Every structure is written in structure tokens, then in C-alpha cells.
GROMACS .gro file of C-alpha atoms in nm:
model
  506
    1MET     CA    1  -2.368   2.557   5.298
    2THR     CA    2  -2.477   2.299   5.615
    3ASN     CA    3  -2.709   2.355   5.915
    4GLY     CA    4  -2.747   2.240   6.271
    5PRO     CA    5  -2.583   1.875   6.425
    6ASN     CA    6  -2.470   1.652   6.263
    7LYS     CA    7  -2.704   1.387   6.436
    8ASP     CA    8  -2.490   1.067   6.330
    9GLU     CA    9  -2.317   1.095   6.574
   10THR     CA   10  -2.402   1.027   6.945
   11PRO     CA   11  -2.215   1.080   7.214
   12SER     CA   12  -2.270   0.741   7.340
   13PHE     CA   13  -2.274   0.398   7.254
   14THR     CA   14  -2.592   0.212   7.249
   15ASP     CA   15  -2.489  -0.027   7.088
   16ARG     CA   16  -2.144  -0.128   7.382
   17ARG     CA   17  -2.437  -0.068   7.651
   18THR     CA   18  -2.209   0.311   7.777
   19SER     CA   19  -2.469   0.618   7.893
   20ASP     CA   20  -2.388   0.967   7.804
   21ASP     CA   21  -2.780   1.069   7.916
   22SER     CA   22  -2.702   1.397   8.156
   23ASN     CA   23  -2.908   1.238   8.449
   24ALA     CA   24  -2.699   0.931   8.464
   25GLN     CA   25  -2.583   0.953   8.865
   26MET     CA   26  -2.324   0.698   8.867
   27PRO     CA   27  -1.967   0.754   9.060
   28SER     CA   28  -1.684   0.783   8.991
   29PRO     CA   29  -1.540   0.648   8.793
   30SER     CA   30  -1.888   0.576   8.669
   31ALA     CA   31  -1.897   0.278   8.387
   32ILE     CA   32  -2.064  -0.002   8.239
   33SER     CA   33  -1.925  -0.390   8.283
   34GLU     CA   34  -1.930  -0.587   7.948
   35ALA     CA   35  -1.654  -0.882   7.988
   36ASP     CA   36  -1.341  -0.798   8.092
   37THR     CA   37  -1.348  -0.421   7.951
   38VAL     CA   38  -1.504  -0.122   8.149
   39PHE     CA   39  -1.642   0.131   7.929
   40VAL     CA   40  -1.642   0.531   8.052
   41THR     CA   41  -1.958   0.760   8.099
   42TRP     CA   42  -1.975   1.034   8.235
   43ASP     CA   43  -1.931   1.110   8.619
   44GLY     CA   44  -2.257   1.241   8.685
   45GLY     CA   45  -2.435   1.328   8.331
   46ASP     CA   46  -2.360   1.713   8.204
   47ASP     CA   47  -2.163   1.781   8.581
   48ASP     CA   48  -1.900   1.544   8.476
   49PRO     CA   49  -1.627   1.870   8.484
   50MET     CA   50  -1.492   1.719   8.179
   51ASN     CA   51  -1.810   1.703   7.956
   52PRO     CA   52  -1.807   1.982   7.795
   53ARG     CA   53  -2.191   2.068   7.899
   54SER     CA   54  -2.040   2.160   8.185
   55PHE     CA   55  -1.853   2.464   8.093
   56GLY     CA   56  -2.022   2.813   8.257
   57LYS     CA   57  -2.288   2.992   7.971
   58ALA     CA   58  -2.071   3.286   7.880
   59ARG     CA   59  -1.770   3.011   7.758
   60LYS     CA   60  -2.015   2.837   7.565
   61TRP     CA   61  -2.202   3.138   7.397
   62VAL     CA   62  -1.742   3.238   7.344
   63ILE     CA   63  -1.730   2.868   7.219
   64VAL     CA   64  -2.078   2.904   6.930
   65LEU     CA   65  -1.978   3.238   6.849
   66ILE     CA   66  -1.602   3.213   6.751
   67VAL     CA   67  -1.750   2.856   6.527
   68SER     CA   68  -2.055   3.050   6.345
   69SER     CA   69  -1.864   3.363   6.312
   70ALA     CA   70  -1.586   3.110   6.146
   71SER     CA   71  -1.887   3.003   5.909
   72PHE     CA   72  -1.983   3.324   5.821
   73CYS     CA   73  -1.620   3.395   5.742
   74VAL     CA   74  -1.603   3.161   5.491
   75THR     CA   75  -1.957   3.191   5.288
   76ALA     CA   76  -1.877   3.579   5.291
   77THR     CA   77  -1.526   3.462   5.106
   78SER     CA   78  -1.756   3.253   4.862
   79SER     CA   79  -1.912   3.613   4.760
   80ILE     CA   80  -1.646   3.956   4.830
   81TYR     CA   81  -1.559   3.772   4.479
   82THR     CA   82  -1.731   3.882   4.268
   83SER     CA   83  -1.680   4.248   4.382
   84THR     CA   84  -1.328   4.141   4.242
   85TYR     CA   85  -1.499   4.108   3.852
   86THR     CA   86  -1.380   4.354   3.732
   87GLN     CA   87  -1.016   4.506   3.807
   88MET     CA   88  -0.933   4.164   3.830
   89GLU     CA   89  -1.031   4.082   3.431
   90ALA     CA   90  -0.865   4.414   3.318
   91GLU     CA   91  -0.511   4.271   3.492
   92PHE     CA   92  -0.561   3.904   3.324
   93GLY     CA   93  -0.758   3.994   3.132
   94ASN     CA   94  -0.966   3.648   3.103
   95SER     CA   95  -1.357   3.711   3.058
   96ARG     CA   96  -1.658   3.723   3.268
   97ILE     CA   97  -1.738   3.354   3.269
   98ILE     CA   98  -1.415   3.242   3.307
   99SER     CA   99  -1.419   3.500   3.670
  100VAL     CA  100  -1.673   3.344   3.743
  101LEU     CA  101  -1.588   2.988   3.758
  102GLY     CA  102  -1.400   3.110   4.088
  103LEU     CA  103  -1.784   3.194   4.283
  104SER     CA  104  -1.895   2.873   4.112
  105LEU     CA  105  -1.601   2.607   4.212
  106PHE     CA  106  -1.560   2.739   4.519
  107VAL     CA  107  -1.892   2.733   4.603
  108LEU     CA  108  -1.875   2.346   4.479
  109GLY     CA  109  -1.544   2.305   4.663
  110LEU     CA  110  -1.806   2.393   4.973
  111SER     CA  111  -2.025   2.091   4.874
  112CYS     CA  112  -1.756   1.876   4.846
  113GLY     CA  113  -1.500   1.890   5.193
  114PRO     CA  114  -1.817   1.770   5.444
  115LEU     CA  115  -1.801   1.415   5.324
  116PHE     CA  116  -1.456   1.401   5.428
  117PHE     CA  117  -1.408   1.626   5.704
  118SER     CA  118  -1.757   1.488   5.905
  119PRO     CA  119  -1.603   1.169   5.895
  120LEU     CA  120  -1.269   1.259   6.022
  121SER     CA  121  -1.358   1.426   6.259
  122GLU     CA  122  -1.597   1.134   6.441
  123PHE     CA  123  -1.174   1.011   6.421
  124TYR     CA  124  -0.938   1.330   6.600
  125GLY     CA  125  -1.225   1.529   6.731
  126ARG     CA  126  -1.303   1.904   6.598
  127ARG     CA  127  -1.025   2.064   6.731
  128PRO     CA  128  -0.767   1.923   6.519
  129ILE     CA  129  -1.007   1.911   6.194
  130TYR     CA  130  -1.088   2.280   6.291
  131LEU     CA  131  -0.680   2.359   6.311
  132VAL     CA  132  -0.612   2.190   5.967
  133ALA     CA  133  -0.838   2.265   5.741
  134TRP     CA  134  -0.832   2.679   5.897
  135SER     CA  135  -0.462   2.680   5.823
  136LEU     CA  136  -0.533   2.505   5.472
  137PHE     CA  137  -0.839   2.791   5.433
  138VAL     CA  138  -0.529   3.066   5.539
  139ILE     CA  139  -0.306   2.925   5.319
  140TRP     CA  140  -0.483   2.932   5.043
  141LEU     CA  141  -0.565   3.259   4.994
  142ILE     CA  142  -0.196   3.370   5.011
  143PRO     CA  143  -0.284   3.261   4.660
  144GLN     CA  144  -0.532   3.444   4.583
  145ALA     CA  145  -0.381   3.784   4.696
  146VAL     CA  146  -0.083   3.679   4.508
  147ALA     CA  147  -0.153   3.563   4.193
  148ARG     CA  148  -0.012   3.631   3.859
  149ASN     CA  149  -0.317   3.486   3.632
  150ILE     CA  150  -0.643   3.396   3.684
  151ALA     CA  151  -0.577   2.996   3.630
  152THR     CA  152  -0.389   3.079   4.001
  153VAL     CA  153  -0.662   3.267   4.134
  154ILE     CA  154  -0.948   2.937   4.048
  155VAL     CA  155  -0.753   2.751   4.187
  156GLY     CA  156  -0.665   2.844   4.566
  157ARG     CA  157  -1.072   2.938   4.499
  158PHE     CA  158  -1.132   2.587   4.547
  159LEU     CA  159  -0.917   2.416   4.765
  160GLY     CA  160  -1.011   2.722   4.967
  161GLY     CA  161  -1.398   2.618   4.978
  162PHE     CA  162  -1.341   2.234   5.033
  163SER     CA  163  -1.139   2.371   5.351
  164GLY     CA  164  -1.322   2.623   5.468
  165SER     CA  165  -1.607   2.399   5.467
  166THR     CA  166  -1.557   2.188   5.716
  167PHE     CA  167  -1.644   2.443   5.940
  168LEU     CA  168  -2.031   2.414   5.756
  169ALA     CA  169  -1.989   2.057   5.845
  170VAL     CA  170  -1.869   1.997   6.200
  171SER     CA  171  -1.944   2.334   6.394
  172GLY     CA  172  -2.333   2.241   6.424
  173GLY     CA  173  -2.226   1.934   6.600
  174THR     CA  174  -1.974   2.133   6.823
  175VAL     CA  175  -2.284   2.395   6.925
  176SER     CA  176  -2.459   2.049   6.994
  177ASP     CA  177  -2.188   1.925   7.194
  178LEU     CA  178  -2.205   2.243   7.421
  179PHE     CA  179  -2.600   2.219   7.461
  180SER     CA  180  -2.924   1.994   7.605
  181LYS     CA  181  -3.163   1.899   7.397
  182ASP     CA  182  -3.349   2.187   7.640
  183GLU     CA  183  -3.072   2.415   7.562
  184LEU     CA  184  -3.035   2.390   7.211
  185GLN     CA  185  -3.237   2.677   7.012
  186TYR     CA  186  -3.072   2.952   7.063
  187PRO     CA  187  -2.717   2.867   7.031
  188MET     CA  188  -2.802   2.656   6.652
  189ALA     CA  189  -3.076   2.948   6.534
  190ILE     CA  190  -2.772   3.177   6.583
  191PHE     CA  191  -2.535   2.899   6.474
  192THR     CA  192  -2.778   2.809   6.103
  193ALA     CA  193  -2.866   3.219   6.060
  194SER     CA  194  -2.448   3.252   6.005
  195PRO     CA  195  -2.412   3.070   5.720
  196PHE     CA  196  -2.640   3.229   5.527
  197ILE     CA  197  -2.623   3.605   5.630
  198GLY     CA  198  -2.307   3.565   5.536
  199PRO     CA  199  -2.278   3.535   5.164
  200CYS     CA  200  -2.544   3.906   5.175
  201ILE     CA  201  -2.245   4.015   5.359
  202GLY     CA  202  -1.914   3.937   5.120
  203PRO     CA  203  -2.068   4.171   4.831
  204LEU     CA  204  -2.160   4.467   5.103
  205ILE     CA  205  -1.776   4.452   5.237
  206GLY     CA  206  -1.583   4.357   4.871
  207GLY     CA  207  -1.792   4.690   4.719
  208PHE     CA  208  -1.588   4.918   4.978
  209VAL     CA  209  -1.294   4.795   4.932
  210ASN     CA  210  -1.267   4.694   4.561
  211TYR     CA  211  -1.418   5.070   4.549
  212ASN     CA  212  -1.106   5.242   4.710
  213LEU     CA  213  -0.785   5.034   4.679
  214ASP     CA  214  -0.752   4.771   4.415
  215TRP     CA  215  -0.887   4.423   4.446
  216ARG     CA  216  -0.606   4.234   4.593
  217TRP     CA  217  -0.675   4.375   4.893
  218THR     CA  218  -0.996   4.175   4.962
  219TYR     CA  219  -0.819   3.913   5.034
  220TYR     CA  220  -0.545   4.027   5.252
  221VAL     CA  221  -0.910   4.196   5.429
  222LEU     CA  222  -1.006   3.786   5.442
  223LEU     CA  223  -0.594   3.689   5.515
  224ILE     CA  224  -0.625   3.938   5.824
  225TRP     CA  225  -1.024   3.863   5.952
  226ALA     CA  226  -0.910   3.470   5.885
  227PHE     CA  227  -0.560   3.494   6.130
  228VAL     CA  228  -0.770   3.646   6.444
  229MET     CA  229  -0.996   3.397   6.364
  230ILE     CA  230  -0.729   3.122   6.375
  231LEU     CA  231  -0.553   3.310   6.646
  232LEU     CA  232  -0.950   3.287   6.887
  233ILE     CA  233  -0.958   2.897   6.814
  234VAL     CA  234  -0.697   2.862   6.954
  235PHE     CA  235  -0.730   2.930   7.173
  236LEU     CA  236  -1.059   2.982   7.298
  237VAL     CA  237  -1.204   2.675   7.077
  238PRO     CA  238  -1.156   2.340   7.292
  239GLU     CA  239  -1.196   1.988   7.238
  240THR     CA  240  -1.563   1.863   7.271
  241TYR     CA  241  -1.655   1.572   7.065
  242HIS     CA  242  -1.820   1.386   7.304
  243PRO     CA  243  -1.634   1.024   7.238
  244ILE     CA  244  -1.325   1.221   7.174
  245LEU     CA  245  -1.332   1.354   7.613
  246LEU     CA  246  -1.398   0.991   7.745
  247ARG     CA  247  -1.152   0.889   7.557
  248LYS     CA  248  -0.867   1.076   7.672
  249LYS     CA  249  -1.062   1.018   8.080
  250ALA     CA  250  -1.015   0.631   7.977
  251ARG     CA  251  -0.684   0.674   7.928
  252GLN     CA  252  -0.643   0.852   8.203
  253LEU     CA  253  -0.794   0.647   8.446
  254ARG     CA  254  -0.588   0.346   8.278
  255LYS     CA  255  -0.280   0.545   8.436
  256SER     CA  256  -0.265   0.325   8.734
  257PRO     CA  257  -0.172  -0.031   8.677
  258SER     CA  258  -0.526  -0.113   8.851
  259ASN     CA  259  -0.684   0.050   8.574
  260ALA     CA  260  -0.585  -0.091   8.245
  261HIS     CA  261  -0.915  -0.280   8.176
  262PHE     CA  262  -1.159   0.095   8.122
  263LYS     CA  263  -1.218   0.244   7.797
  264ALA     CA  264  -1.368   0.430   7.607
  265PRO     CA  265  -1.570   0.258   7.366
  266ILE     CA  266  -1.417   0.489   7.052
  267GLU     CA  267  -1.173   0.233   7.143
  268VAL     CA  268  -1.296  -0.071   6.996
  269SER     CA  269  -1.539   0.049   6.794
  270GLU     CA  270  -1.512  -0.197   6.469
  271LYS     CA  271  -1.586   0.176   6.190
  272SER     CA  272  -1.199   0.280   6.059
  273ILE     CA  273  -1.172   0.549   5.903
  274ILE     CA  274  -1.217   0.420   5.518
  275SER     CA  275  -1.495   0.311   5.603
  276SER     CA  276  -1.664   0.574   5.748
  277ILE     CA  277  -1.605   0.845   5.513
  278THR     CA  278  -1.685   0.510   5.232
  279MET     CA  279  -1.998   0.520   5.350
  280SER     CA  280  -2.014   0.925   5.399
  281LEU     CA  281  -1.996   0.926   5.037
  282LYS     CA  282  -2.291   0.691   4.975
  283ARG     CA  283  -2.526   0.731   5.192
  284PRO     CA  284  -2.639   1.017   5.062
  285PHE     CA  285  -2.696   0.966   4.709
  286GLN     CA  286  -2.864   0.650   4.890
  287LEU     CA  287  -3.136   0.828   5.009
  288LEU     CA  288  -3.141   1.135   4.654
  289PHE     CA  289  -3.200   0.798   4.459
  290PHE     CA  290  -3.468   0.614   4.703
  291GLU     CA  291  -3.636   0.883   4.861
  292LEU     CA  292  -3.937   1.096   4.754
  293MET     CA  293  -3.920   1.331   4.997
  294CYS     CA  294  -3.558   1.438   5.066
  295LEU     CA  295  -3.515   1.422   4.679
  296ASN     CA  296  -3.775   1.697   4.631
  297LEU     CA  297  -3.697   1.931   4.914
  298CYS     CA  298  -3.351   1.917   4.849
  299ILE     CA  299  -3.423   1.940   4.502
  300PHE     CA  300  -3.664   2.341   4.692
  301SER     CA  301  -3.319   2.436   4.870
  302ALA     CA  302  -3.062   2.408   4.584
  303ILE     CA  303  -3.316   2.549   4.277
  304LEU     CA  304  -3.298   2.859   4.653
  305LEU     CA  305  -3.000   2.860   4.667
  306GLY     CA  306  -2.884   2.934   4.316
  307ILE     CA  307  -3.065   3.163   4.280
  308LEU     CA  308  -2.896   3.337   4.566
  309TYR     CA  309  -2.596   3.267   4.446
  310LEU     CA  310  -2.684   3.349   4.096
  311PHE     CA  311  -2.822   3.746   4.171
  312PHE     CA  312  -2.455   3.797   4.287
  313GLY     CA  313  -2.383   3.873   3.914
  314ALA     CA  314  -2.804   3.982   3.880
  315PHE     CA  315  -2.753   4.211   4.122
  316PRO     CA  316  -2.427   4.433   3.968
  317LEU     CA  317  -2.580   4.413   3.630
  318ILE     CA  318  -2.976   4.563   3.740
  319PHE     CA  319  -2.818   4.768   3.949
  320SER     CA  320  -2.623   4.966   3.763
  321ALA     CA  321  -2.802   4.996   3.423
  322ASN     CA  322  -3.104   5.103   3.636
  323TYR     CA  323  -3.017   5.316   3.921
  324ALA     CA  324  -2.590   5.383   3.838
  325PHE     CA  325  -2.537   5.215   4.182
  326ASN     CA  326  -2.119   5.151   4.246
  327LEU     CA  327  -1.993   4.907   4.282
  328TRP     CA  328  -1.965   4.975   4.688
  329GLN     CA  329  -2.401   5.092   4.631
  330VAL     CA  330  -2.456   4.774   4.452
  331GLY     CA  331  -2.280   4.590   4.793
  332LEU     CA  332  -2.533   4.757   4.962
  333SER     CA  333  -2.848   4.651   4.718
  334PHE     CA  334  -2.827   4.292   4.904
  335LEU     CA  335  -2.887   4.476   5.264
  336GLY     CA  336  -3.247   4.334   5.120
  337ILE     CA  337  -3.199   3.999   5.164
  338GLY     CA  338  -3.023   3.958   5.464
  339VAL     CA  339  -3.234   4.169   5.647
  340GLY     CA  340  -3.489   3.927   5.516
  341LEU     CA  341  -3.282   3.583   5.640
  342LEU     CA  342  -3.305   3.805   5.969
  343ILE     CA  343  -3.702   3.903   5.959
  344GLY     CA  344  -3.708   3.507   5.902
  345ILE     CA  345  -3.540   3.381   6.193
  346ALA     CA  346  -3.718   3.631   6.460
  347THR     CA  347  -4.046   3.443   6.274
  348ASP     CA  348  -3.906   3.087   6.517
  349PRO     CA  349  -4.136   3.198   6.816
  350ILE     CA  350  -4.406   3.185   6.582
  351TRP     CA  351  -4.340   2.790   6.415
  352ARG     CA  352  -4.268   2.699   6.709
  353ARG     CA  353  -4.602   2.698   6.857
  354ILE     CA  354  -4.796   2.592   6.614
  355ARG     CA  355  -4.600   2.323   6.592
  356VAL     CA  356  -4.658   2.266   6.993
  357ARG     CA  357  -5.059   2.321   6.865
  358LEU     CA  358  -4.952   2.062   6.608
  359VAL     CA  359  -4.895   1.833   6.901
  360SER     CA  360  -5.076   1.901   7.143
  361LYS     CA  361  -5.407   1.805   6.909
  362LEU     CA  362  -5.219   1.511   6.785
  363GLY     CA  363  -5.216   1.402   7.186
  364GLU     CA  364  -5.564   1.461   7.192
  365LYS     CA  365  -5.651   1.153   6.888
  366SER     CA  366  -5.329   0.987   7.108
  367THR     CA  367  -5.240   0.766   7.401
  368ALA     CA  368  -4.866   0.876   7.342
  369THR     CA  369  -4.799   1.220   7.535
  370GLY     CA  370  -4.577   1.450   7.349
  371ALA     CA  371  -4.614   1.226   7.088
  372SER     CA  372  -4.474   1.434   6.660
  373GLU     CA  373  -4.501   1.355   6.346
  374PRO     CA  374  -4.195   1.524   6.127
  375GLU     CA  375  -4.432   1.701   5.899
  376PHE     CA  376  -4.506   1.912   6.152
  377ARG     CA  377  -4.203   2.088   6.141
  378LEU     CA  378  -4.327   2.170   5.756
  379PRO     CA  379  -4.584   2.496   5.822
  380PRO     CA  380  -4.249   2.769   5.771
  381ALA     CA  381  -4.135   2.606   5.443
  382ILE     CA  382  -4.503   2.609   5.378
  383ALA     CA  383  -4.519   2.996   5.418
  384GLY     CA  384  -4.181   3.053   5.311
  385SER     CA  385  -4.334   2.901   4.952
  386ILE     CA  386  -4.603   3.160   4.872
  387LEU     CA  387  -4.295   3.420   4.948
  388VAL     CA  388  -4.008   3.299   4.807
  389PRO     CA  389  -4.212   3.351   4.430
  390ILE     CA  390  -4.374   3.641   4.570
  391GLY     CA  391  -4.055   3.860   4.618
  392LEU     CA  392  -3.907   3.723   4.304
  393PHE     CA  393  -4.208   3.843   4.085
  394MET     CA  394  -4.222   4.258   4.258
  395PHE     CA  395  -3.826   4.217   4.228
  396ALA     CA  396  -3.893   4.100   3.889
  397TRP     CA  397  -4.114   4.368   3.766
  398THR     CA  398  -4.002   4.665   3.971
  399SER     CA  399  -3.664   4.636   3.865
  400TYR     CA  400  -3.717   4.971   3.612
  401PRO     CA  401  -3.521   5.290   3.578
  402GLU     CA  402  -3.826   5.529   3.704
  403ILE     CA  403  -3.941   5.309   3.967
  404HIS     CA  404  -3.725   5.424   4.303
  405TRP     CA  405  -3.506   5.137   4.381
  406ILE     CA  406  -3.613   4.998   4.705
  407VAL     CA  407  -3.895   4.851   4.552
  408PRO     CA  408  -3.713   4.600   4.464
  409ILE     CA  409  -3.491   4.548   4.720
  410LEU     CA  410  -3.795   4.562   4.916
  411GLY     CA  411  -3.869   4.260   4.714
  412SER     CA  412  -3.586   4.098   4.724
  413LEU     CA  413  -3.580   4.110   5.103
  414ILE     CA  414  -3.986   3.892   5.049
  415PHE     CA  415  -3.718   3.658   4.864
  416GLY     CA  416  -3.472   3.644   5.156
  417THR     CA  417  -3.769   3.567   5.406
  418GLY     CA  418  -3.917   3.322   5.224
  419THR     CA  419  -3.565   3.130   5.143
  420ILE     CA  420  -3.443   3.198   5.586
  421LEU     CA  421  -3.825   2.988   5.649
  422VAL     CA  422  -3.861   2.701   5.358
  423PHE     CA  423  -3.513   2.568   5.460
  424THR     CA  424  -3.553   2.559   5.831
  425GLY     CA  425  -3.910   2.365   5.788
  426ILE     CA  426  -3.656   2.184   5.496
  427PHE     CA  427  -3.415   2.126   5.713
  428THR     CA  428  -3.514   2.041   6.036
  429PHE     CA  429  -3.778   1.787   5.878
  430LEU     CA  430  -3.574   1.656   5.697
  431VAL     CA  431  -3.346   1.590   6.043
  432ASP     CA  432  -3.727   1.432   6.218
  433ALA     CA  433  -3.761   1.153   5.876
  434TYR     CA  434  -3.470   1.023   5.870
  435PRO     CA  435  -3.318   1.023   6.267
  436GLU     CA  436  -3.141   0.770   6.192
  437TYR     CA  437  -2.917   0.866   5.885
  438ALA     CA  438  -3.002   1.227   5.998
  439ALA     CA  439  -2.643   1.329   5.907
  440SER     CA  440  -2.710   1.119   5.550
  441ALA     CA  441  -2.987   1.359   5.401
  442LEU     CA  442  -2.847   1.708   5.575
  443ALA     CA  443  -2.500   1.613   5.401
  444ALA     CA  444  -2.719   1.532   5.015
  445ASN     CA  445  -2.892   1.861   5.058
  446THR     CA  446  -2.590   2.037   5.095
  447PHE     CA  447  -2.409   1.878   4.808
  448VAL     CA  448  -2.762   1.955   4.564
  449ARG     CA  449  -2.772   2.297   4.739
  450CYS     CA  450  -2.386   2.354   4.678
  451LEU     CA  451  -2.440   2.214   4.363
  452PHE     CA  452  -2.737   2.387   4.273
  453ALA     CA  453  -2.548   2.722   4.342
  454ALA     CA  454  -2.228   2.643   4.155
  455ILE     CA  455  -2.398   2.567   3.849
  456PHE     CA  456  -2.629   2.945   3.810
  457PRO     CA  457  -2.403   3.209   3.804
  458LEU     CA  458  -2.233   3.069   3.499
  459PHE     CA  459  -2.575   3.131   3.327
  460GLY     CA  460  -2.711   3.429   3.564
  461SER     CA  461  -2.515   3.765   3.305
  462GLN     CA  462  -2.626   3.500   2.948
  463MET     CA  463  -3.013   3.474   3.126
  464TYR     CA  464  -3.085   3.821   3.175
  465GLU     CA  465  -2.940   4.018   2.835
  466ARG     CA  466  -3.144   3.728   2.616
  467LEU     CA  467  -3.482   3.741   2.860
  468GLY     CA  468  -3.416   4.073   3.024
  469PHE     CA  469  -3.479   4.142   3.402
  470GLN     CA  470  -3.799   4.174   3.424
  471TRP     CA  471  -3.842   3.885   3.228
  472GLY     CA  472  -3.498   3.693   3.385
  473SER     CA  473  -3.596   3.727   3.715
  474SER     CA  474  -3.979   3.577   3.649
  475LEU     CA  475  -3.792   3.232   3.558
  476LEU     CA  476  -3.688   3.243   3.836
  477ALA     CA  477  -3.973   3.311   4.015
  478PHE     CA  478  -4.174   3.007   3.825
  479LEU     CA  479  -3.905   2.773   3.898
  480THR     CA  480  -4.033   2.850   4.278
  481VAL     CA  481  -4.400   2.833   4.106
  482VAL     CA  482  -4.338   2.447   4.076
  483MET     CA  483  -4.242   2.385   4.368
  484VAL     CA  484  -4.475   2.567   4.619
  485PRO     CA  485  -4.752   2.241   4.638
  486PHE     CA  486  -4.447   1.968   4.765
  487PRO     CA  487  -4.319   2.180   5.118
  488TYR     CA  488  -4.799   2.077   5.149
  489LEU     CA  489  -4.836   1.729   5.018
  490PHE     CA  490  -4.546   1.658   5.231
  491PHE     CA  491  -4.695   1.821   5.473
  492LYS     CA  492  -5.058   1.619   5.444
  493TYR     CA  493  -4.950   1.279   5.263
  494GLY     CA  494  -4.547   1.216   5.417
  495LYS     CA  495  -4.703   0.962   5.658
  496LYS     CA  496  -4.819   0.773   5.442
  497ILE     CA  497  -4.486   0.734   5.215
  498ARG     CA  498  -4.258   0.780   5.527
  499ALA     CA  499  -4.468   0.385   5.554
  500LYS     CA  500  -4.338   0.238   5.252
  501SER     CA  501  -4.029   0.414   5.292
  502ARG     CA  502  -3.638   0.196   5.409
  503PHE     CA  503  -3.467   0.530   5.570
  504ALA     CA  504  -3.735   0.726   5.672
  505LYS     CA  505  -3.901   0.700   6.046
  506ASN     CA  506  -4.245   0.571   6.006
   0.00000   0.00000   0.00000
């Protein structure tokens, strides 16, 4: 799961002396000459009718809600599958570990897809990629719904995850296409939250469906949901990627013979699809291998997402054994984590005020007005890193039949709050610390997170069976305790580390 705009993409091509500045006031056709070619830009900046930022507020929010709902649907699909295990195993005769493989491969597909879809969107735009990928997502749900063996389900899961990952990879760019930096906070918060809340809601929906109906109805429900989404995408989500829209504007100008010299910067770009995909595959791993901070923070967020996906197997074990919860009640137990995520998101104004205070203090020490440091993004991660082990230890040592079920769920709520705070701090820090390679830094984070999320469920049930509910959850808590110091250490010493970096801003 990836969260935030693709910062490697930009609607302006400064290397060609072309600007997409919202403050630009230029006569129509707005253009900047270079040799015999005239490069097209926006007339009046954001007020140009072809600029997505000129859309009405209601239209912008409809688009944001649609792409966020698509991300929500994909991540809910990842976890809703866990509620089908019992019925599916009874029909196909496979073991639980084989069933869990379907969860792991879906998440693995989520990690691989962005490496291909993100660069493709730079050439073809966001809308064509959305339409093709979401159509494939719908298509791959069909063999899962009508499968006659577990192999069909597992293959369909991987391909579905790969296709559905488009909205996790590209939608953040759509949100940033629509809003200026001053307006971006709240729409981006909605989009960022959706792929994290989705996995918590999946078991809730799946629990009710599989308790009352055949397991195949899980996929019928997803097909209906996904089909409604594709209709909304077709009719309500236009192209928003600025370079593609500038190309469209240039083509309209060239319909007049006297305007043959008008071009969009993307039309003379020397980048090829192959080179872009190659770089998309290579640079995230360069950051992981050569950047200590990037690697460490990616591992921390990966451990947290791995634990979240491990819980999809652990919660049915714990709450069924201790409290005799049925399938839909187990699904409801995930609301603790979901509410925790929402609480963490609601604290965003607090962290913004803290950052403003830090920026103000830095301004008093330097002559640069409004100067900031990437490390000022880390306070929520520092707080979250403390909350996470507290929540996990509370969950671990209150998981007894004689203790009311609400207490371990409250522990999971604290874990959820800490998790989203860590994610928020890490994502924004990576974007600020690696501004020229932000998309690659986020892609690296997404890959490592999804890799851990694919691996952790494979050993979760066995771990709890051998260690018990208390020590199994405690082992997970100890993993997070090891990571507690790092957000603070990077907050304190990150500037010195960046000074020696070949990729980070310093």
C-alpha cells in the first residue's frame, strides 16, 4: 500500500524552461520559445480552463472520493479474503497455509504493480491507466468467484493485486493534480487514510457475508462493488495529469497551420517507456542499499504493516478461542484498529502546529524566512513508535478469557493509532528528505512494506500455536521496541546523516 503524490512527476518541465506556475500571467497562447519550437503552458496558471485546478470544488472532491474509494476497495479486497478460509478449505481440501498464500500473493502483487504502472502513467496519463488496470482488476475477480480449485484462486489473487495496485500508485498524483499546495492538506489526508482503513473493514464485510452466505458471495459482492467503481471512473474521473493535458492543448493549437511550431514539453521529452520503467525498478533499490535512513524507516513501517496483516490470521484464533466469537463478530473486532487509525489521522492538526513551531524556532536562528528541515516531519513517528509497543503489549497480556474482550481491542486501537502516526511521519519525511527522488523513496517503502505484509501472515498461526497468544503478540511487540529509538535519532542527527548522502537534500 502507497500513500501521497508522486513527487518525481511534475507538470512543469524546467529543464525546457517551461513553467506550470499558478502565478504565471501570460497572454494566449501562453508559451515560451526555444529555438524553432514554442512550448505551451497554462494561460493564467491555475485559472486556465484546461487546468484541473480550475475545476469547481465539488467536482474536485468527487474525483478525490472516487480514487480514494478505489484504493479502499483494493485494500479491503486484500483482507476480505481471510473470511473465506473455512468454507473454501472445506470445498477444496487444501491446508490453511495454502489459503494464506492467497493473501500473501495479493499483497505481493500490490508491491510489484506500482513499479510498472507509475512510469506508464507518465506517458499515457492517469485516466487510461485507471481504466485498463481497473478493468483487469474486475476481470481477475471472476475466476476467483467461479474457481474449482485453490490454484485458480491464488493466481487470480496475485493478478488482481497487481492490477489493483494502480490506484495505490497513481491516485496520489491525481489528488496533487487537482489542488495547489495550500489546498492539498485535507484531500491528501482522505486519500492517505483510505488504503490503511480498507484492510480493517475487509474482514468486517467478509465476516457478515460468509456467516450468512456461501464463500463465493464474497467475490460477487466485490464484483458488484468494483463494477460500480468502474462506472464512476468512466463517467466522472477525467484526465488530470498536467503534461498530458498540455499535449492536448498543443495539438488543438496545431490544428491551425500557422501554429505548427507549438508543442508540449512532453512531446520532445527524450525519456522512453523502457528507460522509465528501468529507472523505476532500479532507483528504489539504490535508496534501500545506499541510504541508511531510508532503509531503516522502510523496515520500521514494513514491520508494522506485516503485523497488521498477521493479525488477519491471529484475531480469528484469539477471539474465537477466548471469547467464542463467530465469523461476523471476529470481523467486528478489527474495528479497534480502524478506529485507532482514524484517531491518529484526527491528530494531524497537532503535528502541523508542532512543525510550525519548529520552523519558527529555526527561523530565529537563521536568516532564511520559512526555512524548514525534513526532520521536522518526524515528531508523529516518534510518538507513534512509543504507542505501538504499548498497544501490542496491552493486546498480548489481556488476551485471556477472564478479561473482557474490549480490553485487548483497546490495545489494538492504541496499536492502530501508533501505526498511522509512524506511517504519516515516515512518508512525509521521505518526501522532504529526498525531494528529487520522492517517488522512488515512496516506491521503496511500498515494496518493503508489502513484502513484509506478504511474509508475516505465513508464519502467524504457527507462531501463536507454539508460543501462545500472550508470548506470540509479545514477540511482535519486542520487534517494534527495537525500532523505537530510530525516529528520534533521525530527528536529532538526520541533518548530519543527510550531509553525507548522495541522494538526500542537504
